[in-house]
Coordinates of C-alpha atoms and ligand atoms in Angstrom, one line a residue:
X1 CA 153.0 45.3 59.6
X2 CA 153.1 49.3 59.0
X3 CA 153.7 48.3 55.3
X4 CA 151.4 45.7 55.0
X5 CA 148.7 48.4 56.0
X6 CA 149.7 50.7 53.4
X7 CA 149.8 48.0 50.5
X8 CA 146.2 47.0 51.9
X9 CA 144.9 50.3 51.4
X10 CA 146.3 50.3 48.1
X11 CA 144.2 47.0 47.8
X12 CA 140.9 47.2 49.4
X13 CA 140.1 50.5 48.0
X14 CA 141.0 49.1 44.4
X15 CA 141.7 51.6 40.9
X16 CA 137.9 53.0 41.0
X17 CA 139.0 55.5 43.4
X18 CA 142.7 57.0 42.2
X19 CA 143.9 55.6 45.2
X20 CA 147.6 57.1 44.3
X21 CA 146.1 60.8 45.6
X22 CA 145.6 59.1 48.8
X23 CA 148.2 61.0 51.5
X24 CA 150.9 59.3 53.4
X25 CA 148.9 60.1 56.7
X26 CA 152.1 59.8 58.5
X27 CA 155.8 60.6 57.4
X28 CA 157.2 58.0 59.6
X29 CA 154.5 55.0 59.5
X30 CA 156.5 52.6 60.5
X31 CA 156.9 53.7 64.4
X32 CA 153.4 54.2 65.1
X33 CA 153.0 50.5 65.1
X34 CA 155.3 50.3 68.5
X35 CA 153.1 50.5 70.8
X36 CA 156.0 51.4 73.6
X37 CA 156.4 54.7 71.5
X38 CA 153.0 56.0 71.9
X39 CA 152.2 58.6 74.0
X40 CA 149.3 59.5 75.9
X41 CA 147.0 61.6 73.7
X42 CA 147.2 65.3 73.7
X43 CA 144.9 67.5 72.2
X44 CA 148.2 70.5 70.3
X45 CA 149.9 67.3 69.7
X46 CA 146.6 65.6 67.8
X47 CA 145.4 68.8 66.4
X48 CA 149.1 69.4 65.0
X49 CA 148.4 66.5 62.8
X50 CA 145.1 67.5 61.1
X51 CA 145.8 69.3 57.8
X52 CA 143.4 70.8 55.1
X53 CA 145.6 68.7 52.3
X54 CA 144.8 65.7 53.9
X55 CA 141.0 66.4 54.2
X56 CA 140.9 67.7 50.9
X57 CA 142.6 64.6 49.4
X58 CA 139.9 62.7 51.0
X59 CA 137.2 64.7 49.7
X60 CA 138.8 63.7 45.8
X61 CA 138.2 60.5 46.9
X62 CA 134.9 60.6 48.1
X63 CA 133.5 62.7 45.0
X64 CA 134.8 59.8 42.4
X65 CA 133.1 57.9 45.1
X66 CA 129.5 59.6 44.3
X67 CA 129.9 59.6 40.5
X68 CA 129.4 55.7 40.9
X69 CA 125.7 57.2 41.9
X70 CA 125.6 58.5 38.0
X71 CA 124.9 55.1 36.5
X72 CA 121.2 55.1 38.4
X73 CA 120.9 58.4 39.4
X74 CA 121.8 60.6 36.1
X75 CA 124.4 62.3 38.6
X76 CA 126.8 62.3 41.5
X77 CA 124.8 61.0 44.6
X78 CA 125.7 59.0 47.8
X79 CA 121.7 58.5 48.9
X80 CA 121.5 55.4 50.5
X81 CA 120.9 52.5 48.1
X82 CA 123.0 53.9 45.3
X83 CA 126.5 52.5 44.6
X84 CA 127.8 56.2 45.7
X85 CA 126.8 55.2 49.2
X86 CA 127.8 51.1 48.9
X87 CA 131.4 52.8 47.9
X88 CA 131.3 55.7 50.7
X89 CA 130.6 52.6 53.4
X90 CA 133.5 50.4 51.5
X91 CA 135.8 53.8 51.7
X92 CA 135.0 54.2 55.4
X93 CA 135.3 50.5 56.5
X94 CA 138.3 49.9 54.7
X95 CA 140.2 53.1 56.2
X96 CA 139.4 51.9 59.6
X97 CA 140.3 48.4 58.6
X98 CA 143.6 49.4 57.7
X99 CA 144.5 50.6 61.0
X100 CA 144.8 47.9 62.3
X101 CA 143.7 46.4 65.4
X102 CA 143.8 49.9 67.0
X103 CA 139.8 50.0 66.1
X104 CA 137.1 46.9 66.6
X105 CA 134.7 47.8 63.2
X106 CA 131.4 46.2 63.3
X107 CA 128.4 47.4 60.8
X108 CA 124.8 47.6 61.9
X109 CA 122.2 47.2 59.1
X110 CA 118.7 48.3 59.6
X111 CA 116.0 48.6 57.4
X112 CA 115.5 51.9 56.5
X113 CA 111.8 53.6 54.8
X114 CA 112.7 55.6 51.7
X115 CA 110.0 57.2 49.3
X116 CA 110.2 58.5 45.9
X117 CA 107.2 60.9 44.5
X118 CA 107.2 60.9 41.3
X119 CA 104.0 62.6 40.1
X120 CA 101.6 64.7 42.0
X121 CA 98.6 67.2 41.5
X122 CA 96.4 68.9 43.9
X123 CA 93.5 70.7 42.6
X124 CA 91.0 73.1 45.0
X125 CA 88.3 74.3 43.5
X126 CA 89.2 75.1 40.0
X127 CA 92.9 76.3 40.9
X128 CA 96.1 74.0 41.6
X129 CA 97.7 76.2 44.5
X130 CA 101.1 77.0 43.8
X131 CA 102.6 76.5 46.9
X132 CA 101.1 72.4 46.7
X133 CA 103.7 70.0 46.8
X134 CA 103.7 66.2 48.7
X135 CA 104.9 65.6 51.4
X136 CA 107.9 63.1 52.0
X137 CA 106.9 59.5 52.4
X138 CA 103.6 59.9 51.5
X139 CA 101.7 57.1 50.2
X140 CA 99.9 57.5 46.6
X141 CA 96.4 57.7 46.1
X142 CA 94.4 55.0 45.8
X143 CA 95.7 52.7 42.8
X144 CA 97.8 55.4 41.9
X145 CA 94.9 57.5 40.0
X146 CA 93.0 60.4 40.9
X147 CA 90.9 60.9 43.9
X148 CA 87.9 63.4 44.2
X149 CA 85.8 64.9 47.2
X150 CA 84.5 67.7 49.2
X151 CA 87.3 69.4 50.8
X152 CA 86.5 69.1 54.7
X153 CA 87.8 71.4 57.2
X154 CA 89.2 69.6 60.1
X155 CA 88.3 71.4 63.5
X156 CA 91.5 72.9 65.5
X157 CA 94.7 71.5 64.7
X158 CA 93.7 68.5 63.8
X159 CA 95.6 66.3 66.8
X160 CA 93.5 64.7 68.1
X161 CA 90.0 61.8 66.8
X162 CA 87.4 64.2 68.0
X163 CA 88.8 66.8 65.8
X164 CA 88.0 64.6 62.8
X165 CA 84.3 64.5 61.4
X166 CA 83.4 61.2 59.5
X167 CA 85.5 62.1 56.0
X168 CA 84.7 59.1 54.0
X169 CA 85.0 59.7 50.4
X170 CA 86.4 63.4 51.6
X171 CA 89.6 65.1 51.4
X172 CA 90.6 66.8 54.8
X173 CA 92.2 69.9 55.0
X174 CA 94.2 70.5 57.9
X175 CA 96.4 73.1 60.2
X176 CA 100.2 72.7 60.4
X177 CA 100.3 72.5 64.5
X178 CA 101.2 71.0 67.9
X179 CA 101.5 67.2 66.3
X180 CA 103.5 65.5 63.9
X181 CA 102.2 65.8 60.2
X182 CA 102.5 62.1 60.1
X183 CA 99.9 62.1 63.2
X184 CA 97.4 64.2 60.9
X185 CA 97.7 62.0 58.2
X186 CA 97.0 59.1 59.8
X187 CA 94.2 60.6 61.9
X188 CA 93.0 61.5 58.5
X189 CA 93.1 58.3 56.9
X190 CA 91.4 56.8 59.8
X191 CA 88.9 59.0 59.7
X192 CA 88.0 57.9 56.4
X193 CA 89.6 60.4 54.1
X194 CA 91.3 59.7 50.3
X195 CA 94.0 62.2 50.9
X196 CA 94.9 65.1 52.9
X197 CA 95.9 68.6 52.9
X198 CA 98.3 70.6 55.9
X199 CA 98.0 74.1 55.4
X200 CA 100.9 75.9 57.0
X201 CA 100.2 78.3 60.2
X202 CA 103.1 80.3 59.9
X203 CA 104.3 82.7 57.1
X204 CA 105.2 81.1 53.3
X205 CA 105.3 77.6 52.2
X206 CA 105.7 74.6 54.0
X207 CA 107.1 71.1 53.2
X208 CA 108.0 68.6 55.0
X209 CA 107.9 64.9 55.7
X210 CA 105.1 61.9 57.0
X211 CA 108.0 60.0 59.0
X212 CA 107.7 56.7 60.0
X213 CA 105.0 54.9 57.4
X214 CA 101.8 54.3 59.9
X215 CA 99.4 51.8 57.5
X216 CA 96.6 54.4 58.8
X217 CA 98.6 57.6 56.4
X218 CA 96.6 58.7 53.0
X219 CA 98.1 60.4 50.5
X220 CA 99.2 64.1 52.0
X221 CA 100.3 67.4 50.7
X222 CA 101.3 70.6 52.4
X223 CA 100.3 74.0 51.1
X224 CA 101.0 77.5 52.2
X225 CA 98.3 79.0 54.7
X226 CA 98.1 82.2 52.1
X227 CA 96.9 80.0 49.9
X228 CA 94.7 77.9 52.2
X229 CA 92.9 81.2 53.8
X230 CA 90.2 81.5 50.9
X231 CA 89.0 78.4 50.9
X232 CA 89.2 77.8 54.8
X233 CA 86.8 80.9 54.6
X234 CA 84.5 79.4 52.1
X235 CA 84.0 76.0 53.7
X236 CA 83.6 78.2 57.4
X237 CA 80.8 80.1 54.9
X238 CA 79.2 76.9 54.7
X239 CA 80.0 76.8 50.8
X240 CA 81.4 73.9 49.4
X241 CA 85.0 73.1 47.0
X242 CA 85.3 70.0 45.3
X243 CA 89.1 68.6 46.0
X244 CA 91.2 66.4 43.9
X245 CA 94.4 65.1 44.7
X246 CA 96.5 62.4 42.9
X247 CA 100.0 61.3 44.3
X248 CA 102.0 58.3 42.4
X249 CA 104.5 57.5 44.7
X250 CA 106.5 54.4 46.5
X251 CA 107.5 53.7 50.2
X252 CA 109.7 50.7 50.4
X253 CA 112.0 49.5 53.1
X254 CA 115.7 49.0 52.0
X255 CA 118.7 48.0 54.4
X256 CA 121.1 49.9 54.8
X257 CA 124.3 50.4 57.5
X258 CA 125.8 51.7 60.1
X259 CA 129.7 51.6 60.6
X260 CA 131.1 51.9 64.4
X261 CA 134.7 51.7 65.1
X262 CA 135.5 51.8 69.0
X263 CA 139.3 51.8 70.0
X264 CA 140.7 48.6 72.0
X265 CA 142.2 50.1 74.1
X266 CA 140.3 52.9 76.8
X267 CA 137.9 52.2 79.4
X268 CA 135.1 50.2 77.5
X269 CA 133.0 51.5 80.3
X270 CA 133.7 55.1 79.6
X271 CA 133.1 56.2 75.9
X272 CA 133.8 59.6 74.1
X273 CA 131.1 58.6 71.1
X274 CA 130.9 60.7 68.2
X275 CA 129.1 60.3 64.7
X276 CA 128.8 62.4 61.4
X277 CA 126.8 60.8 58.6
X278 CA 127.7 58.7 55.7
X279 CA 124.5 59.3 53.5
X280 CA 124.0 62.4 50.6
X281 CA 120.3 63.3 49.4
X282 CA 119.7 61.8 46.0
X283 CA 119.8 65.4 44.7
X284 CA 123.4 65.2 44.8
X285 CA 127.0 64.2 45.9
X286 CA 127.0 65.9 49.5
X287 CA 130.7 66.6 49.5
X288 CA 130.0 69.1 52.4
X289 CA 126.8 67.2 53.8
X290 CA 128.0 65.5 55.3
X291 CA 131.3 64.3 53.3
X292 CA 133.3 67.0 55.1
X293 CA 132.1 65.7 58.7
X294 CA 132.7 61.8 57.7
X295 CA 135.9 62.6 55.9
X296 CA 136.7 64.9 59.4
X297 CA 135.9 61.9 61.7
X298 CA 137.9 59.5 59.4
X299 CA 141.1 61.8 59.5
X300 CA 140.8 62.1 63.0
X301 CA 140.3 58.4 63.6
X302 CA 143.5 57.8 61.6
X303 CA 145.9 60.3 63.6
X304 CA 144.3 59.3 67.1
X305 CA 146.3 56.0 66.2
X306 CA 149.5 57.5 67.3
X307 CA 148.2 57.5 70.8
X308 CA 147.2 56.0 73.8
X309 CA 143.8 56.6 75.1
X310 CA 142.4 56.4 78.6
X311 CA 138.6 56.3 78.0
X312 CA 137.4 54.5 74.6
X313 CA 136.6 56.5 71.9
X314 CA 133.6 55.2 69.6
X315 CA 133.6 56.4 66.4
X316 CA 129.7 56.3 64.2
X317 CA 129.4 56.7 60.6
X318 CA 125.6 57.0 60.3
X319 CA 123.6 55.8 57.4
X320 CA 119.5 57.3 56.6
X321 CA 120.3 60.8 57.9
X322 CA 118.7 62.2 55.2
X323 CA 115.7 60.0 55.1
X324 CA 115.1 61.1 59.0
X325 CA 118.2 60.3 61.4
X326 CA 117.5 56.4 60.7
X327 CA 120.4 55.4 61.2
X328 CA 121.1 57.1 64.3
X329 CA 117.4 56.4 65.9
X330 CA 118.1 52.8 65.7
X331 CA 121.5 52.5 67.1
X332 CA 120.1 54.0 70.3
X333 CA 117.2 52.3 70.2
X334 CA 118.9 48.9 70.4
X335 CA 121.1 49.4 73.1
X336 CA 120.8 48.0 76.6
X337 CA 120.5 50.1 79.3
X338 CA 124.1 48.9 80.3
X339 CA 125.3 49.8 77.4
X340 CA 123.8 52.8 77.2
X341 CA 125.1 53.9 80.2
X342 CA 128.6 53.7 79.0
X343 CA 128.3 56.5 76.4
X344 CA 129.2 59.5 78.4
X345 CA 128.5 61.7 75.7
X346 CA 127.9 62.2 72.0
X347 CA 128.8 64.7 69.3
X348 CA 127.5 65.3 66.2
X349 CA 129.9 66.5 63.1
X350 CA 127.0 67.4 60.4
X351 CA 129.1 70.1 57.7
X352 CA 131.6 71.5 59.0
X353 CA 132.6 73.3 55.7
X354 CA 130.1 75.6 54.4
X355 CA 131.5 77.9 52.0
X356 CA 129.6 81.2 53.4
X357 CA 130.2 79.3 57.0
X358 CA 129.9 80.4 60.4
X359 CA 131.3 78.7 63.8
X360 CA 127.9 77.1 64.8
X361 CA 127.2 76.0 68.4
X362 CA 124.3 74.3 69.3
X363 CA 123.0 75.8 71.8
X364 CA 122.9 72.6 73.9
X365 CA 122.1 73.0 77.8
X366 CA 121.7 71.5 80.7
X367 CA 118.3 72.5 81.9
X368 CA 116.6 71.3 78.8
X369 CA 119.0 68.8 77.6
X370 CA 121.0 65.8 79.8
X371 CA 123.5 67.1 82.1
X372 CA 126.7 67.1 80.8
X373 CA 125.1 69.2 77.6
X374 CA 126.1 72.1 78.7
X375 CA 129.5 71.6 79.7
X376 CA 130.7 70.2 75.9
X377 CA 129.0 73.4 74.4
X378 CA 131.3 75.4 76.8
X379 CA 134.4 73.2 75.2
X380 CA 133.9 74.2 72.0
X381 CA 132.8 78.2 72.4
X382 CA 136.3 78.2 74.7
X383 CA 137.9 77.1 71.6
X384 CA 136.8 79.6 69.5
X385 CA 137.1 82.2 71.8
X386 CA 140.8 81.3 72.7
X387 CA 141.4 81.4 69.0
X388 CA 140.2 84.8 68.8
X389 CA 137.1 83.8 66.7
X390 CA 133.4 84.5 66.7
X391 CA 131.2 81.6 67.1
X392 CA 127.0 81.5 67.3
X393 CA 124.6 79.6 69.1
X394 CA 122.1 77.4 66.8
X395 CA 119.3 75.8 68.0
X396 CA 119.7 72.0 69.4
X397 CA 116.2 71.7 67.5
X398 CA 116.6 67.5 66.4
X399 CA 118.1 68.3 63.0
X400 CA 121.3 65.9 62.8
X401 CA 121.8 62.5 64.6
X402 CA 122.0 63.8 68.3
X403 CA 118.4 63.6 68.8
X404 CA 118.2 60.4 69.5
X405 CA 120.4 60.4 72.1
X406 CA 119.6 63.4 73.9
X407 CA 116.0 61.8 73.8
X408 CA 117.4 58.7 76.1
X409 CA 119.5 60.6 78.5
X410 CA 123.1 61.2 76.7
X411 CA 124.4 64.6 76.9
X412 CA 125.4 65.5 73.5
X413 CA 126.3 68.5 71.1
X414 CA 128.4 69.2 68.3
X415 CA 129.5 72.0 65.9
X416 CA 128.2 73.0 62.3
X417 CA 129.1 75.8 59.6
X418 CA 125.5 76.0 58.6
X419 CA 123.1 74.8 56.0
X420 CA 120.5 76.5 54.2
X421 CA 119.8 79.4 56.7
X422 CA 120.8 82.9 55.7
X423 CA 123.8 84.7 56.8
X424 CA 123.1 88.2 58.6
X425 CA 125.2 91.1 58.2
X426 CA 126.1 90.8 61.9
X427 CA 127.4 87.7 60.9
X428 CA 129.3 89.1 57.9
X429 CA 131.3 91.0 60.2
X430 CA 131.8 88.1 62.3
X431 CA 133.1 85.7 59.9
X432 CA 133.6 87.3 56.5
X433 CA 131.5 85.6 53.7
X434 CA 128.2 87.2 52.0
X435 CA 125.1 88.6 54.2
X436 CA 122.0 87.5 52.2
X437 CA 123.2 84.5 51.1
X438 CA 122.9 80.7 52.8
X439 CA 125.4 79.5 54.3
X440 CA 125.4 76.5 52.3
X441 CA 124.4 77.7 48.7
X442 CA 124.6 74.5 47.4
X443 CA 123.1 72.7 50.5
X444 CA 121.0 69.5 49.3
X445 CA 121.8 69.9 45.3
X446 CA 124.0 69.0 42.8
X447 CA 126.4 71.3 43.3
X448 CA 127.4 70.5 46.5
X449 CA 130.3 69.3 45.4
X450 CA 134.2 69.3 45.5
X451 CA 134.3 73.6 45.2
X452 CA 131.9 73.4 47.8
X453 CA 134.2 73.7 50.7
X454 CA 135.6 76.3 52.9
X455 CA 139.4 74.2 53.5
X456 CA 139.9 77.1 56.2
X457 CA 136.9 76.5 58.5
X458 CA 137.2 72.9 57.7
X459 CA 140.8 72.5 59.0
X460 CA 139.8 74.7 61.8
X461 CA 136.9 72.4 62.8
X462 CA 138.6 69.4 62.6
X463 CA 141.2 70.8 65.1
X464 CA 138.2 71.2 67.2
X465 CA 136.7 67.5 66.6
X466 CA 140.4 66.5 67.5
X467 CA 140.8 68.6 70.6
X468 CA 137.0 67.5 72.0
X469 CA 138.3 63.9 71.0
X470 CA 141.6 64.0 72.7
X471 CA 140.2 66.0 75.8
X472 CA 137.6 63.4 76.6
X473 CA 140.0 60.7 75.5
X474 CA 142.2 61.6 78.3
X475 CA 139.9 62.5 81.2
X476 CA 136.2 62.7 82.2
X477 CA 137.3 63.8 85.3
X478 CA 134.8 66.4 86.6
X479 CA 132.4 65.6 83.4
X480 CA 129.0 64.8 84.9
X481 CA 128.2 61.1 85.4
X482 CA 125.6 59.7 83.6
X483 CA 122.5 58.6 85.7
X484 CA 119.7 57.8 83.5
X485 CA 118.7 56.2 80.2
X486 CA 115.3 56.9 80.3
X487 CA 113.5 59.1 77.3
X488 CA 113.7 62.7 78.2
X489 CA 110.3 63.6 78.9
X490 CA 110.5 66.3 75.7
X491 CA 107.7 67.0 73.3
X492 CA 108.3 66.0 69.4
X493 CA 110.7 68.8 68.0
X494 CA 110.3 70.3 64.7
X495 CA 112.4 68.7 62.8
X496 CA 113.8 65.2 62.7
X497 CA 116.5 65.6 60.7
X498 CA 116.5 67.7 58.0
X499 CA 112.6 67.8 57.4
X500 CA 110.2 69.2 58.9
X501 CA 107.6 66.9 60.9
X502 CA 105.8 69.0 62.6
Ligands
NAG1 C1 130.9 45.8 56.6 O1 130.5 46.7 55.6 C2 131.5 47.1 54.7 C3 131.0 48.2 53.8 O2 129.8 47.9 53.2 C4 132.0 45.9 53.9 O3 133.0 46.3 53.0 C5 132.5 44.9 54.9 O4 132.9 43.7 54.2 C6 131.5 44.6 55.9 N1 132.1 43.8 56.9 C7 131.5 42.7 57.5 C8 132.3 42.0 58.5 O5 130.4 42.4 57.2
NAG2 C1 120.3 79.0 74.6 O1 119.4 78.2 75.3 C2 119.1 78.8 76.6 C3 118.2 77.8 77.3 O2 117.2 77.4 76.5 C4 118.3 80.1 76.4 O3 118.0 80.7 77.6 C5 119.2 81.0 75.6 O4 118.5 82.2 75.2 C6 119.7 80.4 74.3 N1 120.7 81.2 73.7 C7 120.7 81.5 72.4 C8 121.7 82.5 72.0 O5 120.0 81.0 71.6
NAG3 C1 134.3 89.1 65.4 O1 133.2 89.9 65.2 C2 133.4 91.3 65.3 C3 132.1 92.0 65.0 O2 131.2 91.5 65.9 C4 134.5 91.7 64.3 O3 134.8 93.1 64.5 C5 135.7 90.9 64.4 O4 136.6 91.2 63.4 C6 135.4 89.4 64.3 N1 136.6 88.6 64.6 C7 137.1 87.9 63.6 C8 138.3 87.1 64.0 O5 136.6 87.8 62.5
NAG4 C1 137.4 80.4 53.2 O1 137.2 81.4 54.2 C2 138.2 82.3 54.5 C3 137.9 83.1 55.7 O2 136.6 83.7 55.5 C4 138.5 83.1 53.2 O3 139.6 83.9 53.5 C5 138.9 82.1 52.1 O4 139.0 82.8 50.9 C6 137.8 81.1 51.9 N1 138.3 80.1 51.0 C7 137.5 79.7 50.0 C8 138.2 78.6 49.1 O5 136.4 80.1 49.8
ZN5 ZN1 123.7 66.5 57.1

């Protein structure tokens, strides 16, 4: 059986994918398979296994995985609909597969709403303003051709009908504030309007996305409120601008997956869940975004097959992260209460290898967040700290996939090395790297690729995602009970995933 498993992976992953670079994961494959051998899992002993090679191997693999993208794309890319993310799902089932029947593997497909702009203009007054761009999943104009008005000031921040005058054949221009952009833009569109334009109310530009498609949205775009001010002033002067917007773009729903492995053995009742995701922008091959969490979560799956566990472990390779935590937002949204009862917590592995990284925390707690919150953000600062490193606290602000399930009672958390944020010189003293620069220079583009990883921190996390794995694996003792499933009573964050929406 242990060698069927390695001729199988030879197999199922096929020549696309130079499977000879593929690791032994285990010098002595053959004993893990007797089950009498195993012990019970131990987070030194799990975290003894996880090696940079190994990761990095993987990450070889998963880059010739998001060349397949080229054909369609022009470039590397595992966006979801592209062969590079067909091949990523393939690479991920087919580890798990492998394994045996340590793991149950089921896939979850969903439809998921992706957009494409692929021309836009925005004129006000006789000036296109710089900072002008569309907003994500934005319907086009009307037929696709140019749309002209009066440019219509919409009265506070534009949340609510009575803020909206009658804008038919108008263009409405908008605050950024208190509501979702896709809210405005609907409002908008109800209200009569052929497009719309969200002017930010905080300092420099602003983009962002419309979120879930409402058939009430108009064509949007989101400027900068510098460049709003003089003509918010001129229409409060009673003078008039003439508008004209003009947005080709699609939104179309596609399926797409997620992949779940939950281990057999474990109390089914009592599951350590945890989830990275297996989707790259269309910009480029996310080797880091989030290949290095996946490939983390795959490793770790892989070596916790050398032990027994007492509570299951649920493993989630997300799909639609980019697009706005799709995948993620309906796995929770289609579980029973009884079954969501029996996640005891989740954590989120979103790049964990930024090369200008630092250990991020989110800053997850238990007043604000679902009781239990708290206690896994103490796990991992202890680790740091007993490792004599520095670590920050990051906002817990809906960016990754834990949003959803903070949202319906699940205490949840999770690590990060950071993304396009920019590192301080505190924090250059604190974790080496360059102040000034992101943390992630090549977050969300092309070259986010294979020399876009820091092996050191991405060892070093992994140890972590093996010892939260193997501590919960063992024992929830004294880990708060779950007592509710209903929606946190929260307000919309600013993000939902790695957009802005509001
Ligand atoms: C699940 O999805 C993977 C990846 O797309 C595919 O290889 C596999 O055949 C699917 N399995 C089932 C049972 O549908
Ligand atoms: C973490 O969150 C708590 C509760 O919201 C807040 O009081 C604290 O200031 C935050 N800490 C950091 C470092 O952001
Ligand atoms: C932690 O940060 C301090 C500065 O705040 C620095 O002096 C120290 O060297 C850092 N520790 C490590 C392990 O980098
Ligand atoms: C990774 O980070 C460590 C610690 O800051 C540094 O010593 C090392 O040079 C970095 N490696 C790469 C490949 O950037
Ligand atoms: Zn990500």
């Amino acid at each position: 059986m242990a060698c069927s498993y390695l001729f199988g992976a030879f197999l199922l992953l096929g020549d696309a994918f130079a499977f000879q670079q593929l690791p032994l994961f285990d010098p002595s494959p053959v004993s893990h398979n007797h089950v009498a051998a195993k012990e019970l899992v131990d987070s030194a002993s799990l975290q003894n296994r996880i090696h940079a090679d190994n990761l990095f191997d993987r990450a070889k693999v998963l880059y010739s995985i998001a060349e397949l993208g080229t054909d369609e794309y022009n470039h590397p890319t595992r966006v979801i609909g592209s062969k590079g993310h067909l091949a990523t799902m393939s690479y991920v089932y087919s580890t798990i597969a492998e394994l045996g029947d340590y793991y149950v593997l089921w896939n979850q497909s969903f439809p998921a709403v992706v957009g494409n702009v692929f021309e836009s203009r925005l004129v006000l007054g006789n000036e296109v303003p710089a900072s002008a761009i569309a907003m994500s999943l934005t319907p086009p104009t009307k037929d696709k051709e140019p749309v002209l008005g009066p440019l219509t000031l919409v009265s506070n921040v534009g949340c609510s009908e009575s803020d909206y005058p009658d804008l038919t054949g108008k263009i409405a221009l908008i605050s950024r504030g208190e509501c979702p952009f896709g809210t405005k833009s609907a409002l908008a569109g109800r209200a009569g309007a052929l497009a719309a334009v969200i002017y930010n109310n905080e300092k420099g530009a602003l983009g962002g996305t419309l979120g879930t498609p409402s058939p009430d949205n108009i064509a949007t775009f989101s400027i900068s409120g510098s460049d709003a001010s003089s003509y918010i002033k001129k229409l409060k002067n009673g003078q008039s601008v003439d508008a004209s917007a003009y947005i080709d773009a699609i939104v179309e729903t596609i399926e797409t997956t997620n992949i779940i492995a939950q281990t057999t053995e474990g109390d089914p009742n009592n599951c350590v869940m945890l989830g990275g995701h297996s989707d790259s922008v269309a910009e480029g091959p996310g080797i880091n975004d989030d290949g290095s969490g996946s490939l983390t979560l795959l490793e770790v799956a892989t070596q916790l097959t050398n032990y027994h566990v007492n509570n299951c472990v649920r493993f989630a390779w997300w799909a639609g992260e980019e697009e706005g935590l799709l995948g993620s937002d309906y796995y929770v949204s289609v579980l029973s209460p009884e079954e969501n009862l029996k996640i005891r917590l989740f954590m989120d592995y979103d790049m964990l290898a930024s090369p200008n990284f630092a250990y991020q925390v989110y800053n997850a707690t238990n007043t604000l967040n679902p009781v239990g919150s708290e206690e896994l953000r103490d796990l991992y600062t202890d680790f740091y700290t007993s490792h004599g490193l520095n670590f920050t606290y990051i906002p817990f602000d809906g960016r990754s996939d834990y949003d959803a399930f903070i949202r319906h009672g699940i205490p949840g958390g999770g690590i990060a090395t950071g993304a396009e944020g920019v590192k301080t010189k505190a924090e250059q003293q604190m974790f080496g790297g360059t102040a000034g620069d992101w943390y992630d220079p090549c977050y969300h583009q092309l070259c986010d690729s294979l020399a876009n990883l820091n092996l050191t921190a991405w060892e070093l996390n992994t140890k972590l995602v093996a010892h939260s794995v193997a501590t919960y694996a063992q024992s929830l003792d004294g880990f708060p009970e779950r007592t509710s499933f209903e929606a946190a009573d929260v307000l919309p964050s600013k993000y939902h995933g790695p957009k802005l929406q509001l």
